[in-house]
C-alpha angles and dihedrals in degrees: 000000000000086000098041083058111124110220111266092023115125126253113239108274083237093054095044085037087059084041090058102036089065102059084040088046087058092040092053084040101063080038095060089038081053094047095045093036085048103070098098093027113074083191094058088042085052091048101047089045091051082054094051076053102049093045098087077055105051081044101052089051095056093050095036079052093058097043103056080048084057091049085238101284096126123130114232081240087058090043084044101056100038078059098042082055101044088047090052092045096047090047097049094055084045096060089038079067098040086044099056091033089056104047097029113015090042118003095173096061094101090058099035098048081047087053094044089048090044094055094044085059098037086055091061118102095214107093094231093064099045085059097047080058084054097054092046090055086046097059086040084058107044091035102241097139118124129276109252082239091067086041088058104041090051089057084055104061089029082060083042100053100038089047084048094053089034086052098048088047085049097042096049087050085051098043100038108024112030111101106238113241117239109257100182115109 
């Protein structure tokens, strides 16, 4: 199909989706490694939530991209989708890299960010939160915290419904509120 392309002629909006996906998939990784290395480096957290920041952008540039090549003649359905695909791409080379962090680079996150979370809780003065800290020791104790597997998976459609919701703002902005250029020439 690629070969049989005339010049000139657009991609499909899932190609250049999965094109896309994967800058936005190695964005969102160095993000995650940020977020998960930061813990005990208030510089790297700062960085990986700047990028949390940045990604509507980065997001709004690649479909911005495709949609002067399309002379703006895209539908927001058409803007929508290409976004809804960079997002699952992106999201699925993200929790690869959770994935493998998690069960080979650091095996023990799940525990640690649980203890961490535990002791957070534990520190409060209100009743109820001490007992939130006691429920998370509890399922430290008695090892029923997540695989790294669900982690990961849950990362995935997390990264899929907020790209879907970030897309559709984008696409009606797009759509809506982006001045046409003048193609006449």
């Amino acid at each position: 199909m690629t070969e049989e392309r005339e010049i000139g002629q657009p991609r499909s909006i899932y190609h250049l989706g999965a094109s896309d996906g994967l800058v936005v998939g190695v964005y969102m990784s160095i993000m995650y490694v940020l977020q998960v290395t930061g813990f005990n480096n208030g510089m790297l957290m700062l960085l990986s939530q700047a990028m949390l920041l940045g990604l509507p952008v980065v997001a709004f540039v690649l479909l911005r991209r495709a949609y002067v090549a399309s002379r703006c003649t895209s539908r927001l359905s058409a803007i929508w989708m290409h976004g809804i695909v960079i997002f699952l791409c992106g999201s699925l080379l993200m929790g690869l890299v959770a994935y493998v962090y998690m069960r080979v680079i650091n095996p023990d996150f799940i525990v640690n960010l649980f203890d961490q979370v535990a002791q957070i809780y534990l520190g409060m003065e209100q009743p109820e939160m001490k007992h939130i800290g006691v429920t998370l020791e509890r399922l430290i104790s008695e090892k029923l915290l997540p695989s790294p597997i669900s982690f990961a998976f849950t990362l995935i459609w997390l990264g899929g419904f907020l790209g879907a919701i970030i897309s559709l703002i984008i696409a009606c902005i797009l759509r809506w509120g982006f001045r046409k250029p003048n193609y006449e020439n």
